[in-house]
Coordinates of C-alpha atoms in Angstrom, one line a residue:
X1 CA -100.2 -61.4 116.1
X2 CA -96.8 -60.5 117.7
X3 CA -96.9 -57.5 114.4
X4 CA -99.8 -56.0 115.3
X5 CA -98.8 -55.8 119.0
X6 CA -95.5 -54.0 118.6
X7 CA -98.1 -51.5 116.1
X8 CA -100.5 -50.6 118.3
X9 CA -97.2 -50.2 121.2
X10 CA -96.2 -47.8 118.8
X11 CA -98.9 -45.7 118.5
X12 CA -99.1 -45.8 122.9
X13 CA -95.4 -44.0 122.4
X14 CA -96.1 -41.5 119.9
X15 CA -99.4 -39.9 121.4
X16 CA -97.5 -40.2 124.6
X17 CA -94.5 -38.7 123.5
X18 CA -96.4 -36.0 121.4
X19 CA -96.6 -33.8 123.5
X20 CA -93.6 -33.9 124.9
X21 CA -91.6 -33.1 121.6
X22 CA -93.8 -29.5 121.1
X23 CA -92.4 -28.8 124.2
X24 CA -89.2 -29.5 123.8
X25 CA -89.6 -27.5 119.8
X26 CA -90.6 -24.4 121.6
X27 CA -87.4 -24.5 123.9
X28 CA -85.3 -24.7 120.7
X29 CA -86.9 -22.1 118.5
X30 CA -85.9 -20.2 122.1
X31 CA -82.9 -20.8 122.3
X32 CA -81.6 -21.7 119.1
X33 CA -78.5 -19.0 119.0
X34 CA -76.7 -20.3 122.4
X35 CA -77.4 -23.9 120.6
X36 CA -75.3 -23.5 117.8
X37 CA -73.1 -21.2 119.7
X38 CA -72.5 -24.5 121.2
X39 CA -72.7 -26.3 119.0
X40 CA -69.6 -24.8 117.4
X41 CA -67.1 -25.0 120.2
X42 CA -67.8 -28.4 120.7
X43 CA -67.0 -29.0 117.4
X44 CA -64.1 -27.0 117.5
X45 CA -63.1 -29.3 121.1
X46 CA -63.4 -32.9 119.0
X47 CA -61.6 -31.8 116.6
X48 CA -58.0 -32.7 117.8
X49 CA -58.9 -36.1 119.0
X50 CA -60.9 -37.5 115.4
X51 CA -60.3 -41.1 116.5
X52 CA -62.1 -40.7 120.2
X53 CA -65.0 -38.8 118.9
X54 CA -66.0 -41.0 116.4
X55 CA -65.5 -44.2 118.5
X56 CA -67.9 -42.8 121.0
X57 CA -70.1 -41.8 118.5
X58 CA -70.0 -44.9 116.8
X59 CA -71.2 -46.5 120.0
X60 CA -73.4 -43.6 121.8
X61 CA -75.9 -44.5 118.4
X62 CA -75.3 -48.4 118.1
X63 CA -76.2 -48.9 121.6
X64 CA -79.7 -46.2 121.9
X65 CA -81.2 -47.3 118.3
X66 CA -84.9 -46.4 120.0
X67 CA -83.3 -42.9 121.0
X68 CA -82.1 -41.9 118.1
X69 CA -85.8 -42.9 116.3
X70 CA -87.0 -40.7 119.0
X71 CA -84.7 -37.9 117.9
X72 CA -86.1 -38.2 114.4
X73 CA -89.6 -38.6 115.4
X74 CA -88.8 -34.8 117.2
X75 CA -88.2 -33.2 113.7
X76 CA -91.5 -34.4 111.9
X77 CA -95.4 -34.1 113.0
X78 CA -98.5 -35.6 113.9
X79 CA -99.8 -36.1 110.9
X80 CA -96.9 -38.5 109.9
X81 CA -97.1 -40.9 112.0
X82 CA -98.7 -42.8 109.5
X83 CA -96.1 -43.3 107.0
X84 CA -93.7 -44.1 110.4
X85 CA -95.4 -46.8 111.6
X86 CA -95.9 -48.7 108.5
X87 CA -91.6 -47.6 107.4
X88 CA -91.2 -49.8 110.9
X89 CA -93.9 -52.3 109.8
X90 CA -92.0 -52.7 106.7
X91 CA -88.3 -53.0 108.8
X92 CA -90.3 -55.5 111.6
X93 CA -90.6 -58.1 108.6
X94 CA -87.3 -58.2 108.2
X95 CA -85.1 -60.0 110.2
X96 CA -84.0 -58.9 113.4
X97 CA -81.1 -61.2 114.0
X98 CA -79.1 -58.6 114.2
X99 CA -79.3 -54.3 114.8
X100 CA -79.0 -52.2 111.8
X101 CA -76.0 -49.9 112.7
X102 CA -76.3 -45.8 110.9
X103 CA -72.4 -44.9 111.5
X104 CA -71.2 -41.5 110.9
X105 CA -67.9 -40.2 110.6
X106 CA -66.7 -36.8 110.0
X107 CA -64.5 -35.7 107.5
X108 CA -61.2 -33.9 108.9
X109 CA -58.4 -33.2 107.3
X110 CA -55.8 -31.5 109.4
X111 CA -53.7 -28.4 108.3
X112 CA -51.6 -25.3 109.0
X113 CA -52.7 -21.8 108.3
X114 CA -51.0 -20.9 105.1
X115 CA -47.9 -18.9 106.7
X116 CA -47.0 -15.4 105.3
X117 CA -43.9 -14.9 102.9
X118 CA -41.4 -12.1 103.0
X119 CA -40.5 -10.9 99.8
X120 CA -37.5 -8.9 100.2
X121 CA -38.1 -6.4 96.8
X122 CA -36.5 -3.0 95.4
X123 CA -39.1 -0.2 96.2
X124 CA -38.9 3.7 95.1
X125 CA -38.4 6.0 98.2
X126 CA -41.1 7.4 99.3
X127 CA -41.9 10.9 97.6
X128 CA -40.9 13.6 99.4
X129 CA -43.8 16.0 100.1
X130 CA -42.0 18.3 102.4
X131 CA -41.2 21.9 99.6
X132 CA -38.6 23.9 99.8
X133 CA -38.7 27.4 100.6
X134 CA -36.7 28.5 97.8
X135 CA -36.0 32.6 97.8
X136 CA -35.3 33.8 94.0
X137 CA -33.2 37.1 93.9
X138 CA -34.4 38.9 90.3
X139 CA -31.6 41.0 89.7
X140 CA -32.6 45.0 88.8
X141 CA -34.4 46.0 85.7
X142 CA -31.7 48.9 84.8
X143 CA -29.1 46.1 84.1
X144 CA -31.4 44.8 81.3
X145 CA -31.3 41.4 81.9
X146 CA -33.4 39.2 79.1
X147 CA -35.7 36.2 80.2
X148 CA -36.4 34.9 77.2
X149 CA -35.1 31.0 76.2
X150 CA -31.7 30.9 73.8
X151 CA -32.8 29.7 70.0
X152 CA -31.4 25.9 69.0
X153 CA -29.0 27.0 66.3
X154 CA -27.3 24.4 64.3
X155 CA -23.8 24.2 64.3
X156 CA -21.1 23.4 61.4
X157 CA -19.0 19.8 62.6
X158 CA -15.6 21.0 63.4
X159 CA -13.0 20.5 61.8
X160 CA -10.2 17.8 62.3
X161 CA -7.5 20.1 63.8
X162 CA -4.4 17.8 61.7
X163 CA -4.2 19.7 58.2
X164 CA -4.6 17.8 55.0
X165 CA -1.1 17.6 53.2
X166 CA -0.9 20.4 50.4
X167 CA 2.5 20.3 48.4
X168 CA 4.2 24.3 49.5
X169 CA 7.2 25.4 47.8
X170 CA 8.5 29.2 49.0
X171 CA 12.0 30.7 48.3
X172 CA 12.9 33.2 51.5
X173 CA 15.6 35.2 51.4
X174 CA 16.7 38.1 53.3
X175 CA 19.8 40.7 54.3
X176 CA 21.0 42.0 57.5
X177 CA 23.9 44.4 58.8
X178 CA 27.5 42.4 59.4
X179 CA 26.8 42.0 55.5
X180 CA 24.8 39.5 56.5
X181 CA 23.4 37.2 53.1
X182 CA 20.4 35.0 54.1
X183 CA 18.6 32.2 51.7
X184 CA 16.2 29.8 52.4
X185 CA 14.3 27.6 50.0
X186 CA 12.0 24.5 50.6
X187 CA 10.4 22.4 48.7
X188 CA 7.9 19.4 48.9
X189 CA 6.2 16.1 46.1
X190 CA 4.1 13.8 47.0
X191 CA 0.4 13.2 47.4
X192 CA 1.3 13.1 51.2
X193 CA -0.5 9.3 51.6
X194 CA 1.6 7.2 49.6
X195 CA 4.4 9.4 49.2
X196 CA 6.3 12.7 50.2
X197 CA 9.5 14.4 49.8
X198 CA 10.4 17.5 51.1
X199 CA 13.7 19.1 49.9
X200 CA 14.6 22.5 52.2
X201 CA 18.6 24.2 50.9
X202 CA 19.8 26.7 53.6
X203 CA 22.9 29.7 53.1
X204 CA 23.7 32.5 56.3
X205 CA 27.3 33.7 56.7
X206 CA 28.0 37.3 58.5
X207 CA 31.0 39.0 58.9
X208 CA 31.9 40.7 62.6
X209 CA 33.7 43.9 63.4
X210 CA 36.7 42.1 64.9
X211 CA 39.7 40.6 62.5
X212 CA 38.9 36.8 60.8
X213 CA 34.9 36.8 62.6
X214 CA 33.6 35.5 60.1
X215 CA 31.6 32.7 59.7
X216 CA 29.2 30.6 56.7
X217 CA 27.5 27.4 57.1
X218 CA 25.8 25.7 54.1
X219 CA 22.5 23.0 54.2
X220 CA 20.7 20.9 51.8
X221 CA 18.4 18.2 53.6
X222 CA 16.4 15.9 51.5
X223 CA 13.1 13.3 53.1
X224 CA 11.7 11.2 51.4
X225 CA 8.5 9.0 53.0
X226 CA 7.1 6.1 51.2
X227 CA 4.1 3.6 52.1
X228 CA 4.2 0.3 50.3
X229 CA 1.7 -2.1 49.5
X230 CA 2.7 -4.5 52.2
X231 CA 2.6 -2.9 56.2
X232 CA 5.7 -1.1 55.9
X233 CA 6.2 2.4 56.2
X234 CA 10.2 3.3 54.3
X235 CA 12.1 6.1 55.7
X236 CA 15.1 8.1 53.8
X237 CA 16.9 11.3 54.9
X238 CA 20.3 12.4 53.2
X239 CA 22.1 15.6 54.2
X240 CA 24.9 18.2 53.0
X241 CA 26.4 20.2 55.9
X242 CA 29.5 22.9 55.6
X243 CA 30.4 25.4 57.7
X244 CA 33.3 27.3 57.5
X245 CA 34.9 30.0 60.5
X246 CA 38.0 31.4 61.7
X247 CA 40.1 30.9 64.5
X248 CA 40.0 34.9 65.7
X249 CA 40.5 34.7 69.4
X250 CA 44.2 34.3 69.6
X251 CA 45.9 36.5 71.8
X252 CA 47.5 39.1 70.9
X253 CA 45.8 40.2 68.2
X254 CA 49.4 41.1 66.6
X255 CA 50.0 37.7 65.5
X256 CA 50.4 37.8 61.7
X257 CA 48.3 35.5 60.7
X258 CA 46.3 34.9 57.7
X259 CA 42.9 33.4 56.0
X260 CA 44.5 30.4 55.7
X261 CA 46.2 29.6 59.0
X262 CA 43.0 29.9 60.7
X263 CA 40.3 28.3 58.5
X264 CA 38.3 25.6 60.4
X265 CA 35.8 24.2 57.4
X266 CA 34.1 20.7 58.3
X267 CA 32.3 18.6 55.9
X268 CA 29.3 16.3 56.7
X269 CA 27.7 14.0 54.3
X270 CA 24.9 11.6 55.9
X271 CA 22.4 9.2 55.2
X272 CA 19.4 7.5 57.3
X273 CA 17.0 4.7 55.5
X274 CA 14.6 2.9 58.0
X275 CA 11.3 1.1 58.1
X276 CA 8.6 0.5 60.2
X277 CA 6.1 -2.1 60.6
X278 CA 2.9 0.2 60.3
X279 CA 0.3 -3.1 61.5
X280 CA 1.3 -5.3 64.7
X281 CA 0.6 -9.2 64.0
X282 CA -1.1 -11.4 65.8
X283 CA 1.6 -12.9 67.7
X284 CA 2.1 -9.1 69.0
X285 CA 5.4 -8.7 67.3
X286 CA 6.8 -5.3 66.1
X287 CA 10.6 -4.0 64.9
X288 CA 11.8 -0.3 63.4
X289 CA 15.4 -1.3 62.1
X290 CA 17.6 1.6 61.0
X291 CA 21.3 1.7 59.5
X292 CA 23.1 4.7 58.9
X293 CA 26.0 6.6 57.2
X294 CA 28.3 9.2 58.4
X295 CA 31.0 11.2 56.5
X296 CA 33.3 14.2 58.3
X297 CA 36.4 15.7 57.1
X298 CA 37.8 19.2 57.9
X299 CA 40.2 21.0 55.8
X300 CA 43.6 19.4 57.4
X301 CA 42.7 16.1 55.3
X302 CA 41.7 14.3 58.9
X303 CA 38.3 12.6 58.7
X304 CA 36.5 10.4 60.4
X305 CA 33.8 7.2 58.9
X306 CA 31.0 6.3 61.0
X307 CA 28.5 3.4 60.7
X308 CA 25.4 3.4 62.4
X309 CA 23.0 0.2 62.5
X310 CA 20.1 -0.2 65.2
X311 CA 17.5 -3.1 65.5
X312 CA 14.8 -2.5 68.1
X313 CA 12.0 -5.3 68.2
X314 CA 8.9 -5.9 70.5
X315 CA 6.8 -9.1 71.4
X316 CA 3.6 -8.1 73.0
X317 CA 2.0 -10.7 74.9
X318 CA -1.0 -9.1 75.1
X319 CA -2.0 -5.3 75.7
X320 CA -0.1 -4.8 79.7
X321 CA 3.5 -7.5 78.7
X322 CA 5.6 -7.4 76.3
X323 CA 9.7 -8.0 76.1
X324 CA 11.7 -5.8 73.9
X325 CA 15.2 -6.3 72.6
X326 CA 17.3 -3.2 70.7
X327 CA 20.6 -3.9 68.8
X328 CA 23.0 -1.4 68.4
X329 CA 26.3 -0.5 66.7
X330 CA 27.9 2.2 66.9
X331 CA 31.3 1.8 64.2
X332 CA 33.8 4.6 63.7
X333 CA 36.7 5.0 62.7
X334 CA 39.1 8.2 62.3
X335 CA 42.0 9.4 60.5
X336 CA 44.3 12.3 61.1
X337 CA 47.7 13.6 59.3
X338 CA 50.5 13.7 61.5
X339 CA 54.0 13.4 61.8
X340 CA 55.6 11.5 61.7
X341 CA 52.9 8.9 61.4
X342 CA 49.3 9.3 60.5
X343 CA 47.1 9.2 63.5
X344 CA 44.6 6.2 63.0
X345 CA 41.5 5.4 65.9
X346 CA 39.3 3.2 65.9
X347 CA 36.0 3.8 68.3
X348 CA 33.7 1.1 68.3
X349 CA 30.4 0.8 70.6
X350 CA 28.1 -2.2 71.0
X351 CA 25.3 -2.6 73.4
X352 CA 22.2 -4.5 73.9
X353 CA 18.6 -3.7 75.2
X354 CA 16.6 -6.0 76.4
X355 CA 13.9 -5.4 78.8
X356 CA 10.2 -6.8 80.5
X357 CA 7.6 -3.9 80.1
X358 CA 4.5 -3.0 81.6
X359 CA 2.1 -0.8 80.6
X360 CA -1.2 0.4 81.5
X361 CA -3.2 3.1 81.6
X362 CA -2.0 4.5 85.0
X363 CA 1.0 2.8 85.2
X364 CA 4.2 2.0 83.4
X365 CA 7.1 0.0 83.8
X366 CA 10.3 -0.6 82.4
X367 CA 12.7 -3.6 84.1
X368 CA 16.2 -3.6 82.0
X369 CA 19.4 -3.9 81.9
X370 CA 22.5 -3.0 79.5
X371 CA 25.3 -5.3 78.4
X372 CA 27.7 -2.8 77.1
X373 CA 30.8 -3.0 74.8
X374 CA 32.9 0.4 75.1
X375 CA 36.0 -0.1 72.4
X376 CA 36.0 -4.0 74.3
X377 CA 35.7 -2.8 77.7
X378 CA 32.8 -4.4 79.0
X379 CA 30.3 -2.4 81.3
X380 CA 26.7 -3.3 82.5
X381 CA 23.9 -0.4 83.1
X382 CA 21.0 -0.4 84.7
X383 CA 17.4 0.8 82.4
X384 CA 14.7 0.5 85.2
X385 CA 11.8 3.3 84.7
X386 CA 8.3 4.0 85.8
X387 CA 5.9 6.0 85.5
X388 CA 2.1 6.4 87.0
X389 CA -0.3 8.8 86.7
X390 CA -2.0 10.8 89.5
X391 CA -6.3 10.3 88.1
X392 CA -8.3 13.2 88.0
X393 CA -5.0 15.4 87.7
X394 CA -3.5 15.0 84.5
X395 CA 0.3 14.9 85.9
X396 CA 2.1 11.7 85.8
X397 CA 4.8 11.1 88.8
X398 CA 8.5 9.3 86.7
X399 CA 11.2 7.6 88.2
X400 CA 14.3 6.2 86.9
X401 CA 17.7 4.5 87.5
X402 CA 19.0 3.9 83.5
X403 CA 22.7 4.2 82.2
X404 CA 24.3 5.6 78.9
X405 CA 26.7 6.3 76.1
X406 CA 27.3 9.8 74.5
X407 CA 29.1 8.8 71.6
X408 CA 32.6 11.1 71.3
X409 CA 33.9 11.4 67.6
X410 CA 35.3 14.5 65.6
X411 CA 32.0 15.3 64.2
X412 CA 29.7 15.7 67.7
X413 CA 32.6 17.4 69.3
X414 CA 33.1 19.5 66.8
X415 CA 29.2 20.6 66.5
X416 CA 29.7 21.5 70.2
X417 CA 32.6 23.1 69.8
X418 CA 33.6 24.5 65.8
X419 CA 36.8 25.8 67.1
X420 CA 38.5 23.0 68.8
X421 CA 41.7 21.5 67.4
X422 CA 41.9 18.1 66.3
X423 CA 41.4 15.4 68.8
X424 CA 44.2 13.0 69.3
X425 CA 41.9 10.6 72.1
X426 CA 38.7 9.5 71.6
X427 CA 37.1 8.1 74.7
X428 CA 33.4 7.2 75.2
X429 CA 31.0 9.4 78.3
X430 CA 29.1 6.6 79.8
X431 CA 26.7 7.7 81.9
X432 CA 24.7 7.4 84.8
X433 CA 21.5 9.0 86.1
X434 CA 19.2 9.0 89.5
X435 CA 16.1 10.9 88.4
X436 CA 12.9 11.9 89.8
X437 CA 10.5 13.9 88.2
X438 CA 6.9 15.4 87.4
X439 CA 4.6 16.3 84.3
X440 CA 1.6 16.8 82.8
X441 CA -1.1 19.8 82.2
X442 CA -3.5 21.6 83.3
X443 CA -6.4 22.4 81.3
X444 CA -6.3 22.6 78.0
X445 CA -3.6 25.3 77.1
X446 CA -1.3 24.6 79.8
X447 CA 1.4 22.4 80.4
X448 CA 4.9 21.5 82.7
X449 CA 7.8 19.1 83.1
X450 CA 10.1 19.0 85.9
X451 CA 13.2 16.7 87.1
X452 CA 16.2 16.3 89.4
X453 CA 18.6 14.1 88.8
X454 CA 21.7 12.8 90.1
X455 CA 24.3 12.3 87.4
X456 CA 27.5 10.4 86.8
X457 CA 29.8 11.4 83.9
X458 CA 32.9 8.7 83.4
X459 CA 35.3 9.6 80.9
X460 CA 33.4 13.6 80.1
X461 CA 35.3 15.5 77.8
X462 CA 36.0 19.3 79.3
X463 CA 37.6 22.2 76.6
X464 CA 40.8 24.4 78.0
X465 CA 42.3 26.6 75.2
X466 CA 46.2 25.6 74.1
X467 CA 49.3 27.1 76.1
X468 CA 50.5 28.6 72.5
X469 CA 47.9 32.1 71.9
X470 CA 44.1 30.6 73.1
X471 CA 43.0 30.2 69.7
X472 CA 41.5 26.6 69.8
X473 CA 40.8 24.1 72.3
X474 CA 41.9 20.9 73.6
X475 CA 39.7 18.1 74.7
X476 CA 40.5 17.1 78.6
X477 CA 39.0 14.2 79.9
X478 CA 38.0 13.9 83.3
X479 CA 37.4 9.9 85.2
X480 CA 34.8 10.8 87.0
X481 CA 32.4 13.7 87.4
X482 CA 29.4 14.1 89.9
X483 CA 26.5 16.8 89.0
X484 CA 22.9 17.5 90.1
X485 CA 20.7 19.2 87.3
X486 CA 17.3 20.6 87.8
X487 CA 15.6 21.2 84.4
X488 CA 11.8 22.4 83.7
X489 CA 9.5 23.5 81.5
X490 CA 6.8 24.9 80.9
X491 CA 4.3 25.8 77.9
X492 CA 0.6 27.7 77.9
X493 CA -0.8 27.6 73.9
X494 CA -3.5 27.7 72.3
X495 CA -4.2 26.1 68.8
X496 CA -2.2 27.9 66.3
X497 CA -2.8 31.7 67.5
X498 CA -0.5 31.5 70.3
X499 CA 2.4 29.8 72.3
X500 CA 4.5 30.7 75.0
X501 CA 7.2 28.3 76.8
X502 CA 10.0 28.6 79.3
X503 CA 12.8 26.1 80.4
X504 CA 15.3 26.3 82.8
X505 CA 18.7 24.1 82.7
X506 CA 20.9 23.9 86.1
X507 CA 23.8 21.5 86.2
X508 CA 25.6 21.3 89.3
X509 CA 29.1 19.7 89.6
X510 CA 29.7 19.1 92.7
X511 CA 32.8 16.6 92.2
X512 CA 35.8 16.3 89.7
X513 CA 37.9 14.0 90.2
X514 CA 41.0 15.1 88.2
X515 CA 40.4 19.0 87.1
X516 CA 39.0 21.7 89.4
X517 CA 36.2 23.2 87.2
X518 CA 34.0 21.5 84.7
X519 CA 35.7 24.0 81.9
X520 CA 33.7 24.7 79.2
X521 CA 30.1 23.4 80.1
X522 CA 27.3 25.5 81.4
X523 CA 26.3 25.3 84.5
X524 CA 22.5 27.5 84.0
X525 CA 21.0 28.5 81.4
X526 CA 17.3 29.8 80.5
X527 CA 15.5 30.0 77.6
X528 CA 12.2 31.2 76.6
X529 CA 9.9 31.5 73.4
X530 CA 7.0 33.3 71.8
X531 CA 5.3 33.1 69.2
X532 CA 1.8 35.0 68.5
X533 CA -0.5 35.7 65.2
X534 CA -1.8 38.8 66.5
X535 CA -4.1 38.8 63.2
X536 CA -4.6 37.0 59.7
X537 CA -1.8 38.2 58.1
X538 CA 0.6 39.5 61.2
X539 CA 2.3 37.4 62.8
X540 CA 5.1 38.2 66.0
X541 CA 7.8 35.7 67.6
X542 CA 10.7 36.4 70.4
X543 CA 13.1 34.4 71.8
X544 CA 14.7 35.4 75.3
X545 CA 18.5 33.3 76.6
X546 CA 20.2 33.8 79.5
X547 CA 23.6 31.5 81.0
X548 CA 25.7 32.1 83.6
X549 CA 29.2 32.3 83.4
X550 CA 31.2 29.1 82.2
X551 CA 34.7 28.3 83.4
X552 CA 37.4 28.2 81.7
X553 CA 41.3 27.9 82.6
X554 CA 43.5 30.7 82.1
X555 CA 47.1 30.7 80.9
X556 CA 48.4 31.0 84.6
X557 CA 46.1 27.9 84.5
X558 CA 44.0 29.6 87.0
X559 CA 39.9 28.7 87.1
X560 CA 38.2 31.2 86.4
X561 CA 34.8 31.7 85.2
X562 CA 33.4 34.1 82.3
X563 CA 30.5 37.1 82.7
X564 CA 26.8 35.7 82.6
X565 CA 24.7 36.6 79.0
X566 CA 21.6 37.8 78.1
X567 CA 20.1 37.7 74.8
X568 CA 16.6 38.7 73.6
X569 CA 15.7 38.4 69.8
X570 CA 12.5 39.8 68.4
X571 CA 11.1 39.0 64.8
X572 CA 8.0 39.5 62.2
X573 CA 6.0 38.5 59.5
X574 CA 2.9 39.6 57.7
X575 CA 1.3 39.5 54.2
X576 CA 0.9 42.2 51.8
X577 CA 0.4 40.0 48.9
X578 CA -1.8 36.3 48.5
X579 CA 1.6 35.1 47.8
X580 CA 4.6 37.7 49.4
X581 CA 5.3 38.1 52.9
X582 CA 7.8 40.1 54.4
X583 CA 9.9 39.7 57.1
X584 CA 12.3 41.1 59.2
X585 CA 14.7 39.8 62.7
X586 CA 15.9 41.6 65.2
X587 CA 18.8 39.7 66.9
X588 CA 20.8 40.9 70.4
X589 CA 18.9 43.6 71.3
X590 CA 20.5 44.8 74.0
X591 CA 24.0 44.4 71.8
X592 CA 26.1 42.2 74.4
X593 CA 29.0 41.5 73.4
X594 CA 29.0 38.3 75.4
X595 CA 31.5 34.7 75.0
X596 CA 29.8 31.1 74.8
X597 CA 33.7 30.1 74.3
X598 CA 36.9 32.0 76.1
X599 CA 38.0 35.2 73.6
X600 CA 35.2 34.4 71.3
X601 CA 33.3 37.2 71.2
X602 CA 29.4 37.0 69.2
X603 CA 28.1 39.4 67.1
X604 CA 26.4 42.4 68.6
X605 CA 23.1 43.8 67.6
X606 CA 22.2 43.0 64.1
X607 CA 19.1 43.0 61.7
X608 CA 18.0 41.0 59.3
X609 CA 15.0 41.7 56.6
X610 CA 13.9 40.1 53.4
X611 CA 11.0 38.6 51.6
X612 CA 9.0 35.3 51.3
X613 CA 7.7 33.8 48.1
X614 CA 5.1 31.0 47.3
X615 CA 5.4 29.2 45.0
X616 CA 2.6 27.1 44.9

């Protein structure tokens, strides 16, 4: 009975609230948009406190089960009331001791909005859309400019500027005024790769207008180069030099000398042998040993024997750092017949050249010293040099403080002044130089070099005429000479077609400890040379020379100065047959009979001419 009572009560409730449900449904349809927005806002406001919202929902629904059922009944029609009643009747038959709860929990996971990531990426610049206004000037049409593109033409590869080796053999002969015969012969042998041999022989003699103004010279030179299968090159050089002149500068000229009395003949026999390692090994070690021999004699039985040995080697630690060491021995013995006892002088020079080198493309440093023994007298010489290249200019600045020796033997002194008397004393000259220079090139053709030096000469030889007749020169040694030297060179060259060179050498001797002037030494000289291949078969050359007066000591012991000297030479050579050329040379065009050495005039204007025949 209890069940039936419940069903009846439920039917009464449905019939009672049906009109109310219809009214609420219409109201809900009219305000659907507003209710949806409110629900959305209410949901957003409930998200931050998820735990409270869920608990409130559960408590609300559990406390009012009838209200949830009434809300569910609002969504159904009256025709479905029977089904609902049957369902309720079924639930009534179940255990009602504990009411059933329905808990609805919203799945909510708080999260942050993905932040935008800043990426620093390279981007191309924006294209410039602005147009430039360009003004073009078209030349007048009467100039006949061609605006058509030049066609592309293949060009042959440029040949190497280094000409391949070829054997050449020639004979050159000629004759000129002053009874001047000239002859020269050049021969070459070998393949130019493993071995080459060159032979050169010359003869020249002249006879001037002044009594005994005669001289002659004969030279023979043989140069050979050999390459072995190992990493070494061998070079040998043998030569013989014979010169003949007369001491014609005696005064007064009426002295009855014979040719035998004033004959001055020198003979030099020499030999050099050197070796060079072509390839530097893995240890960076390189060496170039060299030995030399000289035998010098004159017609008065005076002679000098000279032996030289050099052993320079370099140890490279890298491309930048290296250590260099050089050993040099120069041993000479001079013998001259004297009365009552013959003269014998030992002139020996030894020195060591250790230095540390630093090399880069733009900087080179050499730091070292030179311990030396000049006839057992020890001297320490400096060896400090630096070179710095200036980028993009082609110029190099150089500076240094360097010491060296000038070996003064009978042979070297006679080569400088062929009219010297037999020396009775031989002292070597020690030189100390501090310099600053600049060198380089401009463009592809122009080159230059200049240097300013402060120099000190110790035991510098000077040359004065003897006091009898002045025909021979005696040697005086000044213990200390200070000088300022300025040197410069200019050059312009266009391959093998044109070459122009000019040079200046000024040496101002500022202080001498013993003598008044630097007797026999040139204070200033200017030189110039020109070579021009004017045509295919015509080549001309020219030389110009100017020298300031050389100081000398007169018989009255007064320092005087010679007149300045100027000399101009001109020559040409042209081909008349495939193997035959004609040449001529004009010397001293100004006909200036100047004096290089006091009381010795040179030849005036002279002409030489002849032929050159190529044997192969």
